[in-house]
Tab-separated table of C-alpha atoms in Angstrom:
chain	number	residue	atom	x	y	z
A	5	UNK	CA	-21.188	-21.495	-70.204
A	6	UNK	CA	-22.809	-22.095	-66.850
A	7	UNK	CA	-21.519	-24.504	-64.232
A	8	UNK	CA	-23.664	-27.250	-62.822
A	9	UNK	CA	-23.356	-25.681	-59.404
A	10	UNK	CA	-24.497	-28.782	-57.616
A	11	UNK	CA	-21.300	-30.048	-56.092
A	12	UNK	CA	-22.931	-33.445	-56.297
A	13	UNK	CA	-26.398	-34.613	-55.409
A	14	UNK	CA	-27.781	-32.876	-52.390
A	15	UNK	CA	-26.436	-29.503	-53.533
A	16	UNK	CA	-23.422	-29.298	-51.235
A	17	UNK	CA	-19.905	-28.514	-52.346
A	18	UNK	CA	-16.864	-26.430	-51.650
A	19	UNK	CA	-17.459	-22.726	-51.651
A	20	UNK	CA	-15.900	-20.550	-54.332
A	21	UNK	CA	-12.581	-20.296	-52.536
A	22	UNK	CA	-9.249	-19.839	-54.204
A	23	UNK	CA	-6.584	-22.490	-54.581
A	24	UNK	CA	-4.544	-20.849	-51.803
A	25	UNK	CA	-7.522	-20.939	-49.431
A	26	UNK	CA	-8.160	-24.591	-50.227
A	27	UNK	CA	-4.490	-25.416	-49.757
A	28	UNK	CA	-4.623	-23.797	-46.328
A	29	UNK	CA	-7.249	-26.328	-45.301
A	30	UNK	CA	-10.248	-24.021	-45.149
A	31	UNK	CA	-12.781	-26.731	-45.845
A	32	UNK	CA	-15.949	-24.608	-45.820
A	33	UNK	CA	-19.049	-26.199	-47.302
A	34	UNK	CA	-21.538	-24.279	-49.426
A	35	UNK	CA	-25.086	-25.572	-49.292
A	36	UNK	CA	-26.418	-23.248	-51.966
A	37	UNK	CA	-26.992	-24.490	-55.494
A	38	UNK	CA	-25.540	-21.482	-57.239
A	39	UNK	CA	-22.687	-22.237	-59.623
A	40	UNK	CA	-19.922	-20.215	-61.118
A	41	UNK	CA	-20.371	-18.998	-64.645
A	42	UNK	CA	-18.120	-20.574	-67.203
A	43	UNK	CA	-17.410	-17.197	-68.765
A	44	UNK	CA	-14.690	-16.727	-71.301
A	45	UNK	CA	-14.724	-15.638	-74.910
A	46	UNK	CA	-15.385	-18.220	-77.592
A	47	UNK	CA	-13.298	-16.701	-80.318
A	48	UNK	CA	-11.024	-18.076	-82.982
A	49	UNK	CA	-7.468	-18.406	-81.702
A	50	UNK	CA	-5.430	-17.182	-84.662
A	51	UNK	CA	-2.032	-15.565	-84.724
A	52	UNK	CA	1.355	-16.071	-86.353
A	53	UNK	CA	1.288	-19.661	-85.123
A	54	UNK	CA	-1.663	-20.403	-87.360
A	55	UNK	CA	-3.895	-21.550	-84.490
A	56	UNK	CA	-7.594	-22.134	-85.030
A	57	UNK	CA	-10.375	-23.175	-82.721
A	58	UNK	CA	-13.738	-24.812	-83.357
A	59	UNK	CA	-16.482	-25.543	-80.906
A	60	UNK	CA	-19.191	-28.152	-81.261
A	61	UNK	CA	-22.120	-28.815	-78.974
A	62	UNK	CA	-24.528	-31.757	-78.940
A	63	UNK	CA	-27.460	-31.929	-76.502
A	64	UNK	CA	-28.814	-35.249	-75.348
A	65	UNK	CA	-32.053	-35.465	-73.435
A	66	UNK	CA	-33.407	-38.349	-71.431
A	67	UNK	CA	-36.243	-38.132	-68.925
A	68	UNK	CA	-36.175	-34.376	-69.068
A	69	UNK	CA	-32.477	-34.136	-68.158
A	70	UNK	CA	-29.726	-32.816	-70.395
A	71	UNK	CA	-26.054	-33.511	-70.772
A	72	UNK	CA	-23.736	-31.544	-73.004
A	73	UNK	CA	-20.354	-32.266	-74.457
A	74	UNK	CA	-18.177	-29.399	-75.672
A	75	UNK	CA	-15.063	-29.759	-77.787
A	76	UNK	CA	-12.582	-26.915	-77.944
A	77	UNK	CA	-10.007	-27.688	-80.584
A	78	UNK	CA	-6.768	-25.941	-81.239
A	79	UNK	CA	-4.585	-26.942	-84.141
A	80	UNK	CA	-1.016	-25.802	-84.436
A	81	UNK	CA	0.958	-26.394	-87.626
A	82	UNK	CA	4.703	-26.683	-87.526
A	83	UNK	CA	6.060	-24.748	-90.499
A	84	UNK	CA	9.042	-27.051	-90.925
A	85	UNK	CA	7.573	-30.501	-90.504
A	86	UNK	CA	3.943	-29.748	-91.344
A	87	UNK	CA	2.909	-31.629	-88.254
A	88	UNK	CA	-0.301	-30.868	-86.415
A	89	UNK	CA	-0.811	-30.797	-82.691
A	90	UNK	CA	-4.298	-31.157	-81.299
A	91	UNK	CA	-5.533	-29.772	-78.011
A	92	UNK	CA	-9.121	-30.356	-77.009
A	93	UNK	CA	-11.085	-29.678	-73.870
A	94	UNK	CA	-14.238	-31.539	-72.888
A	95	UNK	CA	-16.853	-30.140	-70.567
A	96	UNK	CA	-19.619	-32.238	-69.088
A	97	UNK	CA	-22.332	-29.808	-68.069
A	98	UNK	CA	-25.374	-30.580	-65.934
A	99	UNK	CA	-24.397	-34.202	-65.692
A	100	UNK	CA	-26.552	-36.133	-63.233
A	101	UNK	CA	-26.028	-39.614	-61.994
A	102	UNK	CA	-29.372	-40.842	-63.281
A	103	UNK	CA	-28.875	-39.505	-66.778
A	104	UNK	CA	-26.845	-41.075	-69.545
A	105	UNK	CA	-25.005	-39.634	-72.516
A	106	UNK	CA	-26.336	-41.333	-75.616
A	107	UNK	CA	-25.036	-39.521	-78.673
A	108	UNK	CA	-21.794	-37.656	-79.153
A	109	UNK	CA	-20.061	-36.062	-82.069
A	110	UNK	CA	-16.335	-36.654	-81.769
A	111	UNK	CA	-13.892	-34.861	-84.031
A	112	UNK	CA	-11.146	-37.266	-85.014
A	113	UNK	CA	-7.925	-35.560	-86.059
A	114	UNK	CA	-4.422	-37.025	-86.037
A	115	UNK	CA	-2.118	-35.624	-83.394
A	116	UNK	CA	0.712	-35.944	-85.876
A	117	UNK	CA	-0.866	-36.348	-89.268
A	118	UNK	CA	2.326	-37.372	-91.023
A	119	UNK	CA	2.608	-40.452	-88.844
A	120	UNK	CA	-0.847	-41.477	-87.640
A	121	UNK	CA	-1.264	-42.701	-84.088
A	122	UNK	CA	-2.684	-45.767	-82.419
A	123	UNK	CA	-1.686	-47.317	-79.145
A	124	UNK	CA	-0.805	-50.938	-78.605
A	125	UNK	CA	-2.371	-51.472	-75.181
A	126	UNK	CA	-0.298	-53.692	-72.900
A	127	UNK	CA	-1.944	-57.083	-72.490
A	128	UNK	CA	0.588	-58.682	-70.208
A	129	UNK	CA	0.100	-58.655	-66.463
A	130	UNK	CA	3.804	-59.020	-65.694
A	131	UNK	CA	5.589	-56.244	-67.596
A	132	UNK	CA	4.345	-53.139	-69.340
A	133	UNK	CA	5.194	-52.519	-72.959
A	134	UNK	CA	6.479	-49.316	-74.452
A	135	UNK	CA	3.881	-47.005	-75.934
A	136	UNK	CA	3.903	-47.732	-79.628
A	137	UNK	CA	1.890	-46.328	-82.520
A	138	UNK	CA	0.642	-47.816	-85.732
A	139	UNK	CA	0.016	-45.891	-88.877
A	140	UNK	CA	-3.559	-45.096	-89.752
A	141	UNK	CA	-5.285	-44.238	-86.478
A	142	UNK	CA	-5.176	-41.155	-84.257
A	143	UNK	CA	-3.644	-41.370	-80.802
A	144	UNK	CA	-5.600	-39.686	-78.041
A	145	UNK	CA	-4.611	-38.667	-74.515
A	146	UNK	CA	-7.130	-37.703	-71.819
A	147	UNK	CA	-5.991	-35.506	-68.924
A	148	UNK	CA	-7.765	-35.850	-65.573
A	149	UNK	CA	-6.826	-32.985	-63.256
A	150	UNK	CA	-7.624	-32.158	-59.632
A	151	UNK	CA	-9.882	-35.066	-58.736
A	152	UNK	CA	-9.400	-34.517	-54.976
A	153	UNK	CA	-10.623	-37.925	-53.830
A	154	UNK	CA	-11.047	-38.668	-50.127
A	155	UNK	CA	-12.478	-35.394	-48.863
A	156	UNK	CA	-14.841	-35.677	-45.881
A	157	UNK	CA	-14.858	-39.444	-46.158
A	158	UNK	CA	-16.609	-39.669	-42.768
A	159	UNK	CA	-19.681	-37.874	-44.165
A	160	UNK	CA	-22.293	-38.628	-46.826
A	161	UNK	CA	-21.053	-35.686	-48.862
A	162	UNK	CA	-17.486	-36.905	-49.418
A	163	UNK	CA	-18.162	-40.351	-50.914
A	164	UNK	CA	-20.875	-38.796	-53.072
A	165	UNK	CA	-18.354	-36.382	-54.598
A	166	UNK	CA	-15.977	-39.246	-55.353
A	167	UNK	CA	-18.814	-41.154	-57.040
A	168	UNK	CA	-19.635	-38.091	-59.153
A	169	UNK	CA	-15.972	-37.808	-60.150
A	170	UNK	CA	-15.967	-41.464	-61.202
A	171	UNK	CA	-19.020	-40.722	-63.357
A	172	UNK	CA	-17.219	-37.832	-65.080
A	173	UNK	CA	-14.152	-39.946	-65.832
A	174	UNK	CA	-16.244	-42.912	-66.955
A	175	UNK	CA	-18.205	-40.742	-69.368
A	176	UNK	CA	-15.060	-39.207	-70.842
A	177	UNK	CA	-13.410	-42.615	-71.214
A	178	UNK	CA	-16.462	-44.203	-72.831
A	179	UNK	CA	-17.134	-41.304	-75.184
A	180	UNK	CA	-13.591	-40.354	-76.164
A	181	UNK	CA	-11.990	-43.834	-75.849
A	182	UNK	CA	-8.505	-42.392	-75.227
A	183	UNK	CA	-5.410	-44.472	-75.769
A	184	UNK	CA	-3.592	-43.056	-72.750
A	185	UNK	CA	-4.610	-41.162	-69.593
A	186	UNK	CA	-2.617	-38.608	-67.586
A	187	UNK	CA	-3.561	-37.976	-63.947
A	188	UNK	CA	-2.262	-34.429	-63.592
A	189	UNK	CA	-1.917	-34.145	-59.821
A	190	UNK	CA	-4.139	-33.593	-56.774
A	191	UNK	CA	-5.554	-37.053	-57.278
A	192	UNK	CA	-6.395	-37.058	-53.565
A	193	UNK	CA	-6.735	-34.381	-50.886
A	194	UNK	CA	-4.399	-35.898	-48.312
A	195	UNK	CA	-4.833	-32.973	-45.919
A	196	UNK	CA	-8.475	-34.033	-45.561
A	197	UNK	CA	-7.833	-37.787	-45.330
A	198	UNK	CA	-7.711	-39.096	-41.771
A	199	UNK	CA	-6.544	-42.620	-42.558
A	200	UNK	CA	-2.889	-43.532	-42.921
A	201	UNK	CA	-3.141	-45.221	-46.323
A	202	UNK	CA	-4.329	-42.518	-48.736
A	203	UNK	CA	-3.566	-44.915	-51.589
A	204	UNK	CA	-6.992	-46.471	-50.940
A	205	UNK	CA	-8.563	-43.302	-52.327
A	206	UNK	CA	-5.854	-43.010	-54.995
A	207	UNK	CA	-6.842	-46.473	-56.189
A	208	UNK	CA	-10.501	-45.420	-56.446
A	209	UNK	CA	-9.498	-42.494	-58.622
A	210	UNK	CA	-7.455	-44.705	-60.947
A	211	UNK	CA	-10.086	-47.455	-61.155
A	212	UNK	CA	-12.207	-46.128	-64.091
A	213	UNK	CA	-9.114	-46.133	-66.314
A	214	UNK	CA	-7.714	-49.430	-65.042
A	215	UNK	CA	-11.089	-51.180	-65.321
A	216	UNK	CA	-11.177	-50.287	-69.030
A	217	UNK	CA	-7.681	-51.667	-69.582
A	218	UNK	CA	-6.372	-48.241	-70.612
A	219	UNK	CA	-2.764	-47.424	-69.705
A	220	UNK	CA	-2.129	-44.296	-67.650
A	221	UNK	CA	0.472	-42.318	-65.787
A	222	UNK	CA	0.298	-39.959	-62.825
A	223	UNK	CA	2.221	-37.092	-61.282
A	224	UNK	CA	1.913	-35.250	-57.995
A	225	UNK	CA	0.158	-32.075	-56.960
A	226	UNK	CA	0.332	-30.043	-53.776
A	227	UNK	CA	-2.464	-31.976	-52.026
A	228	UNK	CA	-1.391	-35.554	-52.703
A	229	UNK	CA	0.977	-36.000	-49.747
A	230	UNK	CA	-0.036	-33.069	-47.550
A	231	UNK	CA	-0.304	-33.607	-43.811
A	232	UNK	CA	-3.760	-33.955	-42.304
A	233	UNK	CA	-5.384	-30.641	-41.338
A	234	UNK	CA	-7.641	-31.018	-38.324
A	235	UNK	CA	-11.024	-29.329	-38.965
A	236	UNK	CA	-11.739	-26.786	-36.240
A	237	UNK	CA	-15.338	-27.921	-35.834
A	238	UNK	CA	-14.035	-31.268	-34.574
A	239	UNK	CA	-13.077	-29.419	-31.407
A	240	UNK	CA	-16.511	-27.882	-30.919
A	241	UNK	CA	-19.484	-29.407	-29.124
A	242	UNK	CA	-20.190	-31.620	-32.138
A	243	UNK	CA	-16.915	-33.412	-31.511
A	244	UNK	CA	-14.877	-35.654	-33.780
A	245	UNK	CA	-17.177	-37.544	-36.178
A	246	UNK	CA	-17.034	-41.339	-36.430
A	247	UNK	CA	-14.158	-42.293	-38.726
A	248	UNK	CA	-13.875	-45.709	-40.293
A	249	UNK	CA	-10.224	-46.664	-40.060
A	250	UNK	CA	-9.468	-49.611	-42.350
A	251	UNK	CA	-7.418	-52.429	-40.932
A	252	UNK	CA	-3.805	-52.344	-42.036
A	253	UNK	CA	-2.350	-55.512	-43.490
A	254	UNK	CA	1.365	-56.109	-43.025
A	255	UNK	CA	1.337	-53.700	-40.133
A	256	UNK	CA	4.676	-52.670	-38.751
A	257	UNK	CA	3.516	-53.768	-35.317
A	258	UNK	CA	4.668	-57.166	-34.161
A	259	UNK	CA	1.372	-59.007	-34.033
A	260	UNK	CA	2.339	-60.439	-30.620
A	261	UNK	CA	0.919	-57.423	-28.874
A	262	UNK	CA	-1.387	-58.597	-26.113
A	263	UNK	CA	-3.525	-55.493	-26.381
A	264	UNK	CA	-5.792	-55.754	-29.417
A	265	UNK	CA	-8.054	-52.892	-28.401
A	266	UNK	CA	-6.448	-50.517	-30.909
A	267	UNK	CA	-6.639	-52.846	-33.932
A	268	UNK	CA	-9.551	-50.945	-35.425
A	269	UNK	CA	-7.508	-47.759	-35.389
A	270	UNK	CA	-4.476	-49.091	-37.236
A	271	UNK	CA	-5.585	-47.411	-40.462
A	272	UNK	CA	-5.730	-43.911	-38.961
A	273	UNK	CA	-2.424	-42.113	-39.033
A	274	UNK	CA	-3.361	-38.459	-39.665
A	275	UNK	CA	0.053	-37.969	-41.261
A	276	UNK	CA	-0.557	-38.505	-44.960
A	277	UNK	CA	1.023	-40.997	-47.344
A	278	UNK	CA	4.364	-40.125	-48.934
A	279	UNK	CA	4.822	-39.610	-52.657
A	280	UNK	CA	6.986	-42.713	-52.924
A	281	UNK	CA	4.421	-44.815	-51.047
A	282	UNK	CA	1.631	-43.633	-53.341
A	283	UNK	CA	3.627	-44.584	-56.449
A	284	UNK	CA	4.550	-47.969	-55.004
A	285	UNK	CA	0.946	-48.790	-54.132
A	286	UNK	CA	-0.259	-47.646	-57.555
A	287	UNK	CA	2.188	-49.944	-59.326
A	288	UNK	CA	1.153	-52.908	-57.178
A	289	UNK	CA	-2.430	-52.641	-58.413
A	290	UNK	CA	-1.648	-51.462	-61.926
A	291	UNK	CA	-1.789	-54.765	-63.798
A	292	UNK	CA	1.145	-53.485	-65.896
A	293	UNK	CA	-0.949	-50.561	-67.141
A	294	UNK	CA	0.674	-47.796	-65.076
A	295	UNK	CA	3.587	-45.863	-66.567
A	296	UNK	CA	4.124	-43.863	-63.373
A	297	UNK	CA	7.675	-43.835	-62.072
A	298	UNK	CA	9.584	-42.707	-59.021
A	299	UNK	CA	12.186	-40.526	-60.664
A	300	UNK	CA	15.884	-40.179	-59.896
A	301	UNK	CA	16.554	-40.167	-56.155
A	302	UNK	CA	18.922	-37.231	-56.511
A	303	UNK	CA	15.837	-35.127	-57.318
A	304	UNK	CA	13.913	-36.109	-54.163
A	305	UNK	CA	11.793	-34.871	-52.388
A	306	UNK	CA	10.578	-34.233	-55.942
A	307	UNK	CA	9.463	-37.672	-57.128
A	308	UNK	CA	7.373	-37.772	-60.328
A	309	UNK	CA	10.115	-36.832	-62.808
A	310	UNK	CA	10.352	-39.068	-65.866
A	311	UNK	CA	9.882	-39.234	-69.612
A	312	UNK	CA	7.732	-41.595	-71.672
A	313	UNK	CA	8.730	-42.045	-75.330
A	314	UNK	CA	5.968	-42.837	-77.779
A	315	UNK	CA	7.672	-45.263	-80.110
A	316	UNK	CA	7.328	-45.530	-83.856
A	317	UNK	CA	5.886	-48.658	-85.405
A	318	UNK	CA	9.242	-49.021	-87.134
A	319	UNK	CA	11.899	-49.980	-84.583
A	320	UNK	CA	14.613	-48.519	-86.798
A	321	UNK	CA	13.125	-45.018	-86.435
A	322	UNK	CA	13.252	-42.691	-83.424
A	323	UNK	CA	10.309	-42.027	-81.150
A	324	UNK	CA	7.499	-39.949	-82.633
A	325	UNK	CA	6.914	-37.999	-79.406
A	326	UNK	CA	8.394	-37.516	-75.946
A	327	UNK	CA	6.113	-36.945	-72.950
A	328	UNK	CA	7.898	-35.312	-69.998
A	329	UNK	CA	6.450	-35.338	-66.472
A	330	UNK	CA	7.789	-33.165	-63.663
A	331	UNK	CA	6.923	-32.826	-60.001
A	332	UNK	CA	6.091	-29.178	-59.234
A	333	UNK	CA	6.113	-29.729	-55.490
A	334	UNK	CA	3.747	-28.636	-52.775
A	335	UNK	CA	2.331	-30.574	-49.871
A	336	UNK	CA	5.357	-31.939	-48.039
A	337	UNK	CA	7.783	-29.386	-49.526
A	338	UNK	CA	7.676	-26.012	-51.375
A	339	UNK	CA	5.743	-25.496	-54.612
A	340	UNK	CA	8.648	-25.277	-56.991
A	341	UNK	CA	10.521	-26.963	-59.839
A	342	UNK	CA	14.089	-27.021	-58.589
A	343	UNK	CA	17.268	-26.165	-60.409
A	344	UNK	CA	18.225	-29.841	-60.089
A	345	UNK	CA	15.084	-30.784	-62.046
A	346	UNK	CA	15.940	-28.196	-64.692
A	347	UNK	CA	19.417	-29.681	-65.100
A	348	UNK	CA	17.938	-33.191	-65.227
A	349	UNK	CA	15.535	-32.128	-67.989
A	350	UNK	CA	18.328	-30.464	-69.974
A	351	UNK	CA	20.482	-33.575	-69.803
A	352	UNK	CA	17.650	-35.984	-70.555
A	353	UNK	CA	16.156	-33.976	-73.434
A	354	UNK	CA	19.533	-33.310	-75.058
A	355	UNK	CA	20.291	-37.038	-74.885
A	356	UNK	CA	16.953	-38.236	-76.245
A	357	UNK	CA	16.332	-35.420	-78.723
A	358	UNK	CA	19.631	-33.669	-79.549
A	359	UNK	CA	18.509	-32.344	-82.937
A	360	UNK	CA	15.071	-31.208	-81.628
A	361	UNK	CA	13.352	-33.307	-84.286
A	362	UNK	CA	10.930	-35.113	-81.929
A	363	UNK	CA	7.865	-33.197	-80.652
A	364	UNK	CA	7.878	-32.809	-76.867
A	365	UNK	CA	4.900	-32.267	-74.534
A	366	UNK	CA	5.447	-31.235	-70.908
A	367	UNK	CA	3.192	-32.007	-67.931
A	368	UNK	CA	3.289	-30.756	-64.330
A	369	UNK	CA	0.685	-29.649	-61.787
A	370	UNK	CA	1.311	-26.096	-60.542
A	371	UNK	CA	1.644	-23.409	-63.238
A	372	UNK	CA	4.923	-21.547	-63.552
A	373	UNK	CA	5.076	-17.782	-63.176
A	374	UNK	CA	5.090	-17.551	-66.985
A	375	UNK	CA	1.366	-18.346	-66.922
A	376	UNK	CA	0.745	-15.022	-65.183
A	377	UNK	CA	2.415	-13.193	-68.062
A	378	UNK	CA	0.085	-14.653	-70.704
A	379	UNK	CA	-3.132	-14.888	-68.651
A	380	UNK	CA	-6.209	-13.210	-70.170
A	381	UNK	CA	-7.537	-10.236	-68.196
A	382	UNK	CA	-11.278	-10.906	-68.177
A	383	UNK	CA	-12.454	-12.361	-71.454
A	384	UNK	CA	-10.495	-15.044	-73.247
A	385	UNK	CA	-9.560	-13.425	-76.537
A	386	UNK	CA	-7.236	-14.423	-79.322
A	387	UNK	CA	-4.539	-15.513	-79.523
A	388	UNK	CA	-5.673	-17.419	-76.394
A	389	UNK	CA	-8.421	-20.026	-76.527
A	390	UNK	CA	-10.643	-21.507	-73.838
A	391	UNK	CA	-13.906	-20.964	-72.001
A	392	UNK	CA	-13.221	-20.526	-68.260
A	393	UNK	CA	-11.176	-17.661	-66.824
A	394	UNK	CA	-12.632	-17.156	-63.366
A	395	UNK	CA	-9.624	-16.783	-61.070
A	396	UNK	CA	-6.052	-15.567	-60.952
A	397	UNK	CA	-3.163	-17.889	-61.718
A	398	UNK	CA	-1.800	-19.492	-58.523
A	399	UNK	CA	1.795	-19.977	-59.623
A	400	UNK	CA	4.795	-21.766	-58.165
A	401	UNK	CA	6.712	-20.020	-55.418
A	402	UNK	CA	9.848	-19.487	-57.492
A	403	UNK	CA	11.131	-19.788	-61.040
A	404	UNK	CA	14.467	-21.577	-61.394
A	405	UNK	CA	14.988	-21.473	-65.128
A	406	UNK	CA	12.632	-24.164	-66.416
A	407	UNK	CA	10.682	-21.873	-68.726
A	408	UNK	CA	13.874	-20.397	-70.151
A	409	UNK	CA	15.021	-23.891	-71.104
A	410	UNK	CA	11.655	-24.793	-72.648
A	411	UNK	CA	11.340	-21.642	-74.734
A	412	UNK	CA	14.760	-22.321	-76.262
A	413	UNK	CA	13.725	-25.794	-77.427
A	414	UNK	CA	11.710	-25.574	-80.646
A	415	UNK	CA	10.663	-29.189	-80.129
A	416	UNK	CA	8.587	-28.265	-77.046
A	417	UNK	CA	5.034	-27.682	-78.248
A	418	UNK	CA	3.060	-27.158	-75.037
A	419	UNK	CA	3.011	-27.302	-71.241
A	420	UNK	CA	-0.092	-28.672	-69.469
A	421	UNK	CA	-0.941	-27.888	-65.834
A	422	UNK	CA	-3.859	-28.149	-63.411
A	423	UNK	CA	-4.078	-26.596	-59.906
A	424	UNK	CA	-6.406	-23.694	-60.810
A	425	UNK	CA	-9.905	-25.161	-60.994
A	426	UNK	CA	-11.389	-22.005	-62.488
A	427	UNK	CA	-9.112	-21.794	-65.531
A	428	UNK	CA	-9.082	-23.867	-68.726
A	429	UNK	CA	-7.414	-21.611	-71.285
A	430	UNK	CA	-4.406	-22.070	-73.570
A	431	UNK	CA	-2.219	-19.093	-74.502
A	432	UNK	CA	0.919	-18.848	-76.645
A	433	UNK	CA	4.124	-17.963	-74.820
A	434	UNK	CA	6.572	-15.774	-76.737
A	435	UNK	CA	5.180	-17.267	-79.970
A	436	UNK	CA	7.191	-20.405	-79.204
A	437	UNK	CA	4.976	-22.794	-77.258
A	438	UNK	CA	1.545	-23.029	-75.673
A	439	UNK	CA	0.806	-22.756	-71.951
A	440	UNK	CA	-2.375	-24.677	-71.198
A	441	UNK	CA	-4.575	-25.487	-68.238
A	442	UNK	CA	-6.426	-28.756	-68.069
A	443	UNK	CA	-10.103	-28.831	-67.144
A	444	UNK	CA	-10.991	-29.451	-63.488
A	445	UNK	CA	-12.249	-33.044	-63.524
A	446	UNK	CA	-13.204	-33.861	-59.946
A	447	UNK	CA	-16.114	-32.933	-57.727
A	448	UNK	CA	-13.681	-32.624	-54.834
A	449	UNK	CA	-11.801	-29.414	-54.235
A	450	UNK	CA	-13.062	-25.865	-54.543
A	451	UNK	CA	-15.348	-24.380	-57.199
A	452	UNK	CA	-18.450	-25.410	-59.124
A	453	UNK	CA	-17.253	-24.830	-62.660
A	454	UNK	CA	-18.163	-27.487	-65.250
A	455	UNK	CA	-16.107	-30.644	-64.874
A	456	UNK	CA	-14.427	-32.415	-67.735
A	457	UNK	CA	-11.134	-33.343	-69.339
A	458	UNK	CA	-8.629	-31.948	-71.771
A	459	UNK	CA	-8.073	-34.240	-74.742
A	460	UNK	CA	-4.851	-34.203	-76.744
């Protein structure tokens, strides 16, 4: 499956660098229009877990342009409860801003067939409601990973990439109509954002979901609060490019300063925006739709650690699912899930789900070292499923016991990560749970593989 290779209109984009190179701030543009091949085997994912995969493609043509939507579906059946878990990846290939997607075939399967899922979307603007399902309709989650908003905002290229990313998200939201959205980290590339308030770009990334009145949640990746990396070419003869620094309201300066010459520069800090600040700003503009949370302070500098229960329609019954979100670090501190987070998860999960009867899904940004153990070599073959396997797993710096805890909980069905833009596979881990990558959604960041979303 070929990538679009455009990197946005005009044919520029990040070169095919690795995640480590991009993290190091090597912002090298590639003006060629060649794209990476999607690669990957398209085989049935069957093993002792009873997994199956189906793929469906529909072409839509308008004014000589084509857009394609791919569904990769994996169904896992729990032998005890006969419950089904659905994983689906969407790829938008050769999408152009002037084209529109007219017809789509959407496979509608219940995430938990014994219950049936539908979300009651919060309507209040003052307090968010709990996620609650009603019998009879499927519940659908869209994952947006590695959007990387804010790159090269002083150029024509940067804003164009953000606009292309908005188009991808808008298409997914309009076609799939998810009930809930997860922003799986690297929402912005803070190390390439010169202004102090990176939440301005964060807000742009959230806007397609918020504008459609769809609730969402977010967690942090390694780029979201990274310090600004000064491009070397700014120190060459070309000099520092003009940077629009937005005025800062409620500035910490006293306002009685006689010298107003620096007012236009108040928005430029070159230091990044902290995790806590990003969450606070998101909640201010959320209209009660954001479920993001600053987790327990004893876990800081790790911030996005929380759980969202999906409640039953019957208040007398327990939750039908538990969604856990963990901060895998990076940026302002090492790329790791700490032992303190592991202990927090053990305590929280044993309190909420002591008999392991409630299905649990886990979300964080940077893959654990366990992903390296199950990664396909070249082709994606069963029992794994997926379509893109074009780079090595860039794992966390250390493993502090999180995977050992997860594999011993039969209620944990899958872990979902981003970080690697050139991977979108799911593989079983010790025949106990699935380790999955999301699809690279944004036009920011490295790589020209097809953009899209993973749908649960």
